[in-house]
Amino acid sequence: MKADLGTIAERLRRAERALVVGHVRPDGDAIGSAAGLALILRELGIEAEACIPDHIPRHYRYIPGTSVVKGVNELRGQGFDTVVVVDSSDISRVGEAAELFPNRPPDVVIDHHITNSGFGELNFCDPNAAATCMVIHELGKILLPHGYSSGIAELLLLGIATDTGFFRHADVDERVFAAAAELSRYGARIRPIAEAILENRTLNTVRLLSEMFRTLVLEEEGRIAYAYLAEEHFRKCGCEGDEAEGFISEIMSLRSVEVGALLVEWPKGEIHVSLRSKGRVDVSEIALALGGGGHPRAAGCSFKGISLQEALELVARELRKGLKKGLGT
Ligand code: 5GP
Ligand code: MN
């Protein structure tokens, strides 16, 4: 059932032990919204835990509030009367965390992906919100009208900053700047976030980036761009799979590119595809066609059981179709 934030706030106030879950392959918005909401609930006196069902890339750990996030194994055997899923467009995105749920759909789903399937008991999805953390901030103001701690504010700013590409994307509007100003008033600082996310590459990571550019293919006068990183590349550079985070932006930094993809094989045999568009192509449609989801300008999907070469061909074919449709040719 669709619900407004007032109804969701009422439901959450009735919780005694709440679990807030973000998605696998977490990004700043998944981590910020899960940790931020759990801490908001704790300020209300509710016992709340934040869970990310996957490895958390090391650089997020530089933001102090992220230390509340737990893995699935640490939370097994605890009974939760309320489950909230954030920033996840379908139930498969919560991975193994589903094992922690009571035997029913999540009580509350809060999201901003246009592809959200509405898999909770109460669902709030605002595709116009630049980040799930924008929605958590609105909910936070209902639950804690006198404001909340700087730690929570910084977690929410993390999600807003990362999902907007540090206030660069087309969905950055007055609402985003107003939320950022409020969070800043609560004590959130952008500098530690920028340092943790943008200025934290090792030399090995930069070497991995140059490996990626060796595999870059341009088509249609450079309007389509795709590249890959195989598991061998990571091993050769001494890098872990999460170190390619942000690399897709480097592909999109090329002037000619309208639509881009990066295929990352990590671990061996598992391929994750990041899709981005500068606006004319809807990559959420491409991702859906390939079994994934996301936003019109940023989406993704995963493959298992096919080779990198096969995956590249599948993705390239959808990119060509998407560009044709987007340009109306
Ligand atoms: P990224 O390229 O950063 O992994 O993902 C871009 C966007 O697409 C994010 O909003 C993310 O939540 C969504 N996304 C990425 N991979 C998948 C996937 O496999 N399934 C779904 N439903 N969404 C995805
Ligand atoms: Mn998000």
Coordinates of C-alpha atoms and ligand atoms in Angstrom, one line a residue:
M1 CA 0.0 0.0 0.0
K2 CA 1.2 3.5 -0.8
A3 CA 1.5 5.7 2.3
D4 CA 2.5 9.2 3.1
L5 CA 5.4 10.1 5.4
G6 CA 2.9 11.0 8.2
T7 CA 1.5 7.5 8.2
I8 CA 4.9 6.0 8.1
A9 CA 6.0 8.2 11.0
E10 CA 3.0 6.9 13.0
R11 CA 3.9 3.3 12.2
L12 CA 7.5 3.8 13.2
R13 CA 6.6 5.5 16.5
R14 CA 4.9 2.2 17.5
A15 CA 8.1 0.2 16.9
E16 CA 10.0 -1.3 19.8
R17 CA 12.7 -3.1 18.0
A18 CA 13.3 -1.9 14.5
L19 CA 15.7 -3.1 11.7
V20 CA 16.6 -0.6 8.9
V21 CA 18.1 -2.3 5.9
G22 CA 19.9 -0.9 2.9
H23 CA 21.0 -2.7 -0.3
V24 CA 23.8 -5.0 -1.5
R25 CA 26.8 -3.3 -3.2
P26 CA 26.0 -0.3 -0.9
D27 CA 26.5 3.3 -2.0
G28 CA 26.6 6.4 0.2
D29 CA 22.8 6.8 0.0
A30 CA 22.1 3.3 1.1
I31 CA 24.5 3.6 4.0
G32 CA 23.5 7.1 5.0
S33 CA 19.8 6.4 4.9
A34 CA 20.0 3.1 6.8
A35 CA 22.3 4.4 9.5
G36 CA 20.6 7.8 9.6
L37 CA 17.1 6.4 10.1
A38 CA 18.3 3.9 12.7
L39 CA 19.9 6.7 14.7
I40 CA 16.7 8.9 14.4
L41 CA 14.7 6.0 15.8
R42 CA 17.2 5.6 18.6
E43 CA 16.7 9.3 19.5
L44 CA 13.0 8.4 19.8
G45 CA 13.9 5.7 22.4
I46 CA 13.3 2.8 20.0
E47 CA 15.9 0.0 19.9
A48 CA 17.0 0.2 16.3
E49 CA 19.7 -1.5 14.2
A50 CA 21.0 -0.5 10.7
C51 CA 22.0 -3.4 8.4
I52 CA 23.9 -3.4 5.1
P53 CA 23.9 -7.0 3.8
D54 CA 27.3 -6.7 2.1
H55 CA 30.8 -5.5 2.3
I56 CA 31.0 -1.8 3.0
P57 CA 33.7 0.0 0.9
R58 CA 36.4 1.1 3.1
H59 CA 36.2 4.8 2.4
Y60 CA 32.7 5.1 3.9
R61 CA 34.1 4.2 7.2
Y62 CA 35.8 7.6 7.4
I63 CA 32.3 9.0 8.2
P64 CA 31.9 8.4 11.9
G65 CA 28.2 7.6 11.9
T66 CA 28.7 4.7 9.6
S67 CA 30.1 2.6 12.5
V68 CA 26.5 1.8 13.6
V69 CA 25.9 -0.3 10.5
K70 CA 26.0 -4.1 11.1
G71 CA 26.3 -7.0 8.8
V72 CA 23.6 -9.8 8.6
N73 CA 25.6 -12.3 10.8
E74 CA 25.9 -9.8 13.7
L75 CA 22.1 -9.5 13.8
R76 CA 21.0 -13.1 13.4
G77 CA 18.6 -14.4 16.1
Q78 CA 17.4 -11.0 17.2
G79 CA 13.6 -10.5 16.9
F80 CA 12.5 -7.3 15.2
D81 CA 8.9 -6.1 15.3
T82 CA 9.5 -3.6 12.6
V83 CA 11.5 -3.9 9.3
V84 CA 12.2 -0.8 7.2
V85 CA 13.9 -1.2 3.8
V86 CA 15.6 1.9 2.3
D87 CA 17.0 2.9 -1.1
S88 CA 16.1 -0.5 -2.6
S89 CA 13.8 -0.8 -5.7
D90 CA 13.0 -4.5 -5.2
I91 CA 13.3 -7.2 -2.5
S92 CA 16.2 -8.9 -4.2
R93 CA 18.3 -5.8 -3.3
V94 CA 18.3 -6.7 0.4
G95 CA 20.2 -10.0 -0.3
E96 CA 20.8 -12.1 2.8
A97 CA 19.2 -9.5 5.1
A98 CA 15.8 -11.0 4.1
E99 CA 16.7 -13.9 6.5
L100 CA 16.4 -11.4 9.4
F101 CA 12.8 -10.5 8.5
P102 CA 9.8 -11.9 10.3
N103 CA 7.8 -14.0 7.9
R104 CA 6.1 -11.2 6.0
P105 CA 6.9 -8.4 3.6
P106 CA 8.9 -5.4 5.1
D107 CA 6.7 -3.1 7.2
V108 CA 8.0 0.0 5.5
V109 CA 9.8 0.7 2.2
I110 CA 11.3 4.1 1.7
D111 CA 12.9 4.8 -1.7
H112 CA 13.4 7.1 -4.7
H113 CA 13.9 4.7 -7.6
I114 CA 11.3 5.1 -10.3
T115 CA 11.6 1.3 -10.8
N116 CA 10.5 0.6 -7.2
S117 CA 8.0 -2.4 -7.1
G118 CA 6.2 -1.4 -3.9
F119 CA 7.1 -4.6 -2.0
G120 CA 6.4 -3.4 1.5
E121 CA 3.3 -3.1 3.7
L122 CA 3.6 0.7 3.6
N123 CA 5.5 2.1 0.7
F124 CA 6.8 5.6 0.1
C125 CA 8.7 6.2 -3.1
D126 CA 9.5 9.7 -4.5
P127 CA 11.3 9.4 -7.8
N128 CA 11.7 13.2 -7.8
A129 CA 13.8 13.0 -4.6
A130 CA 17.5 13.3 -5.5
A131 CA 18.4 10.7 -2.8
T132 CA 16.6 8.4 -0.3
C133 CA 18.5 10.5 2.3
M134 CA 16.3 13.5 1.2
V135 CA 13.2 11.5 2.2
I136 CA 14.8 10.3 5.5
H137 CA 15.5 14.0 6.3
E138 CA 11.8 14.9 5.7
L139 CA 10.7 11.9 7.8
G140 CA 13.3 12.9 10.5
K141 CA 11.7 16.4 10.7
I142 CA 8.3 14.8 11.4
L143 CA 9.7 12.4 14.0
L144 CA 12.1 14.8 15.6
P145 CA 10.6 18.3 15.0
H146 CA 13.3 20.0 17.2
G147 CA 16.1 18.7 15.0
Y148 CA 18.6 15.9 15.4
S149 CA 22.3 15.4 16.0
S150 CA 25.2 16.5 13.8
G151 CA 26.2 12.8 13.4
I152 CA 22.8 11.9 11.8
A153 CA 22.8 15.1 9.7
E154 CA 26.3 14.2 8.3
L155 CA 25.0 10.7 7.4
L156 CA 22.1 12.2 5.5
L157 CA 24.4 14.7 3.8
L158 CA 26.6 11.8 2.7
G159 CA 23.7 10.2 0.9
I160 CA 22.6 13.4 -0.7
A161 CA 26.2 14.4 -1.8
T162 CA 27.0 11.0 -3.3
D163 CA 23.7 10.4 -5.1
T164 CA 23.8 13.9 -6.7
G165 CA 27.5 13.5 -7.7
F166 CA 28.4 16.2 -5.2
F167 CA 25.6 18.5 -6.3
R168 CA 26.2 18.2 -10.0
H169 CA 23.3 16.2 -11.4
A170 CA 20.2 17.4 -13.2
D171 CA 18.0 16.5 -10.2
V172 CA 19.8 19.1 -8.0
D173 CA 17.2 21.7 -7.3
E174 CA 16.1 24.1 -4.6
R175 CA 14.9 21.2 -2.4
V176 CA 18.4 19.7 -2.4
F177 CA 20.1 22.9 -1.5
A178 CA 17.5 23.6 1.2
A179 CA 18.0 20.2 2.7
A180 CA 21.8 20.6 2.6
A181 CA 21.4 24.0 4.3
E182 CA 19.3 22.5 7.0
L183 CA 21.7 19.6 7.6
S184 CA 24.5 22.0 7.7
R185 CA 22.7 24.0 10.4
Y186 CA 22.4 20.7 12.3
G187 CA 26.2 20.5 12.2
A188 CA 26.9 18.3 9.1
R189 CA 30.1 19.1 7.3
I190 CA 30.7 18.5 3.6
R191 CA 34.5 18.5 3.9
P192 CA 35.0 15.1 5.6
I193 CA 32.6 13.6 3.1
A194 CA 34.4 15.0 0.1
E195 CA 37.7 13.9 1.6
A196 CA 36.5 10.3 2.3
I197 CA 34.8 9.9 -1.1
L198 CA 36.7 12.1 -3.6
E199 CA 40.2 12.3 -2.3
N200 CA 40.8 8.8 -1.0
R201 CA 42.3 6.9 -4.0
T202 CA 45.5 4.9 -3.6
L203 CA 48.1 4.8 -6.3
N204 CA 46.9 1.2 -7.0
T205 CA 43.3 2.5 -7.5
V206 CA 44.6 5.1 -10.0
R207 CA 46.5 2.3 -11.8
L208 CA 43.3 0.3 -12.0
L209 CA 41.6 3.4 -13.5
S210 CA 44.2 3.5 -16.3
E211 CA 43.5 -0.2 -16.9
M212 CA 39.9 0.6 -17.3
F213 CA 40.6 3.3 -20.0
R214 CA 42.6 0.7 -22.0
T215 CA 39.4 -1.3 -22.4
L216 CA 37.3 1.7 -23.4
V217 CA 35.2 1.3 -26.6
L218 CA 33.5 4.3 -28.3
E219 CA 30.7 4.0 -30.8
E220 CA 28.4 6.3 -32.7
E221 CA 30.9 9.2 -32.8
G222 CA 31.7 8.7 -29.2
R223 CA 28.1 9.0 -28.0
I224 CA 28.2 5.5 -26.6
A225 CA 31.1 4.5 -24.3
Y226 CA 31.7 1.2 -22.5
A227 CA 34.6 -0.3 -20.7
Y228 CA 35.2 -3.3 -18.4
L229 CA 37.5 -4.4 -15.6
A230 CA 38.0 -8.1 -15.2
E231 CA 39.0 -9.8 -12.0
E232 CA 42.5 -10.2 -13.4
H233 CA 42.8 -6.4 -13.6
F234 CA 42.0 -6.1 -9.9
R235 CA 44.6 -8.7 -9.0
K236 CA 47.3 -7.2 -11.2
C237 CA 46.8 -3.8 -9.5
G238 CA 46.4 -5.2 -6.0
C239 CA 42.9 -3.8 -5.7
E240 CA 39.6 -5.0 -4.3
G241 CA 36.3 -4.9 -6.3
D242 CA 34.9 -1.9 -4.5
E243 CA 37.8 0.3 -5.6
A244 CA 36.2 0.8 -9.0
E245 CA 33.5 2.9 -7.4
G246 CA 33.2 6.3 -9.1
F247 CA 35.1 5.1 -12.3
I248 CA 31.9 5.3 -14.4
S249 CA 32.0 9.1 -13.8
E250 CA 35.4 9.2 -15.4
I251 CA 33.9 7.6 -18.5
M252 CA 31.1 10.2 -18.5
S253 CA 33.6 13.0 -18.2
L254 CA 34.3 12.5 -21.9
R255 CA 32.6 15.4 -23.8
S256 CA 31.1 13.2 -26.6
V257 CA 29.5 10.6 -24.4
E258 CA 25.7 10.5 -24.1
V259 CA 25.4 7.1 -22.5
G260 CA 28.0 4.9 -20.8
A261 CA 28.5 1.6 -19.2
L262 CA 31.2 0.0 -17.0
L263 CA 31.2 -3.8 -16.4
V264 CA 33.1 -4.9 -13.3
E265 CA 33.8 -8.6 -12.8
W266 CA 34.3 -9.1 -9.0
P267 CA 34.4 -11.7 -7.6
K268 CA 35.3 -14.0 -10.5
G269 CA 32.2 -15.0 -12.4
E270 CA 30.0 -12.2 -11.1
I271 CA 29.5 -9.1 -13.3
H272 CA 28.1 -5.8 -12.1
V273 CA 27.1 -3.2 -14.8
S274 CA 26.9 0.5 -14.0
L275 CA 24.9 2.5 -16.5
R276 CA 24.9 6.3 -16.8
S277 CA 23.3 8.9 -19.2
K278 CA 23.7 12.6 -19.6
G279 CA 19.9 12.9 -20.1
R280 CA 18.7 11.9 -23.6
V281 CA 18.8 8.2 -23.0
D282 CA 16.8 6.5 -20.2
V283 CA 19.2 4.0 -18.7
S284 CA 16.6 2.7 -16.1
E285 CA 14.8 1.2 -19.2
I286 CA 18.1 -0.4 -20.3
A287 CA 18.7 -1.7 -16.8
L288 CA 15.2 -3.2 -16.5
A289 CA 15.6 -4.9 -19.9
L290 CA 18.8 -6.5 -18.5
G291 CA 17.2 -7.6 -15.2
G292 CA 18.2 -4.6 -13.0
G293 CA 16.8 -1.2 -12.2
G294 CA 17.6 2.3 -11.1
H295 CA 17.1 5.9 -12.3
P296 CA 16.8 7.4 -15.8
R297 CA 20.3 8.8 -15.6
A298 CA 22.0 6.2 -13.3
A299 CA 21.1 2.5 -13.2
G300 CA 22.6 -0.9 -13.0
C301 CA 22.2 -4.7 -13.3
S302 CA 24.2 -7.8 -12.6
F303 CA 25.0 -11.0 -14.4
K304 CA 26.1 -14.4 -13.3
G305 CA 26.9 -17.5 -15.3
I306 CA 27.9 -15.6 -18.5
S307 CA 31.3 -14.5 -19.7
L308 CA 32.5 -10.9 -19.6
Q309 CA 32.5 -11.0 -23.4
E310 CA 28.9 -12.1 -23.6
A311 CA 27.8 -9.5 -21.0
L312 CA 29.6 -6.8 -23.0
E313 CA 27.7 -7.8 -26.2
L314 CA 24.4 -7.8 -24.3
V315 CA 25.1 -4.4 -22.8
A316 CA 26.4 -2.8 -26.1
R317 CA 23.3 -4.0 -27.9
E318 CA 21.0 -2.3 -25.3
L319 CA 23.1 0.9 -25.4
R320 CA 22.7 1.1 -29.2
K321 CA 18.9 0.6 -28.9
G322 CA 18.7 3.1 -26.0
L323 CA 20.7 5.7 -27.9
K324 CA 18.5 5.3 -31.1
K325 CA 15.4 5.7 -29.0
G326 CA 16.8 8.6 -27.0
L327 CA 17.8 10.5 -30.1
G328 CA 14.6 9.6 -31.8
T329 CA 16.3 8.1 -34.8
Ligands
5GP1 P1 25.6 1.8 -9.6 O1 26.0 1.9 -11.0 O2 26.1 3.0 -8.7 O3 25.9 0.5 -9.0 O4 24.0 1.9 -9.5 C1 23.4 3.0 -10.0 C2 21.9 3.0 -9.6 O5 21.3 1.8 -10.1 C3 21.7 3.0 -8.1 O6 20.6 3.8 -7.8 C4 21.4 1.5 -7.8 O7 20.5 1.5 -6.7 C5 20.7 1.0 -9.1 N1 21.2 -0.4 -9.3 C6 22.4 -0.8 -9.5 N2 22.5 -2.1 -9.7 C7 21.2 -2.6 -9.6 C8 20.6 -3.9 -9.7 O8 21.3 -4.9 -10.0 N3 19.3 -3.9 -9.6 C9 18.5 -2.8 -9.3 N4 17.2 -3.0 -9.1 N5 19.1 -1.6 -9.2 C10 20.4 -1.5 -9.4
MN2 MN 19.8 6.3 -3.7

